């Protein structure tokens, strides 16, 4: 983002001025959406993206040869964009922006499409949407990963009594990642162990570096790459069913060691906790305890209400490390009725009542109106 692009964007009055401003947006590449009071919608993914003669830039290359030099920039008109699409919908959850066959390289890695698919489901379920409905979409915790993968677990024919009890819970589960339910904990612990049982023998010592791999790697192995399920350390050929069952048993042992044997008392939120540390005081143990805030949250890495964990080396593999720090719904018919919410609070001063007063509202999906009457006025006055 260049100062020139930001200045022009803040003053753009139409699509033409909007795109003109983005021509001087150099990077990093962003999804920037457009809407106006006339009902037009659009988006652009601007940046100065190099055209590479060779390679994708993901690993070092011999710069002295010239074979990997840049050959200019992707033309602005060829970057991903749309204006008033026929569907009347625009959305993005960091999913793939361009179709297969796009002639330029934007990235060698796109995040999984689970969240984008769920957003599309919700948007197309109704022809009209109101502010409250859009806010509810932002808080949605239905897991399409669970819809896709739990049949592999439920189709197992050989399970221990403990495994059968867990499978019964999963079978009756509605696939929502609720902090107060045991099923999300069982399911995510199973996925974590499944990554190890499928990939650790092939990856060996480097597996810990890849243990945070996306869930779609498991989906690929179970659906299209069953050779990954075979344990290369044994002469026999192992079917995926054996890996799936072993992962479940290991997951249940791990949960029992931390939360006891009564499955119905287990809670996803006991492991999935958002950690809000003070920007400075986090580095001082005593002050960190006084100023940090931690509480259980819904969602996981693949839900619209994102609660990414991606592993942790401190024994808390499901600690909530990444999510939406800001949520907003803009009403262009009446901008004063637009709503927003930020995590923690407006102040960075731990002694201020506004340091963490928004945390409960943020967790429950509430919002504040832009036009709400002010209770206080802050005056900055220089010394005489």
mmCIF file of C-alpha atoms in Angstrom, residues 53 136 193 203:
data_model
loop_
_atom_site.group_PDB
_atom_site.id
_atom_site.type_symbol
_atom_site.label_atom_id
_atom_site.label_comp_id
_atom_site.label_asym_id
_atom_site.label_seq_id
_atom_site.Cartn_x
_atom_site.Cartn_y
_atom_site.Cartn_z
ATOM 1 C CA UNK A 53 10.834 -16.223 -16.565
ATOM 2 C CA UNK A 136 -24.561 -14.053 11.927
ATOM 3 C CA UNK A 193 -3.347 -37.545 15.091
ATOM 4 C CA UNK A 203 8.381 -37.147 6.321
#
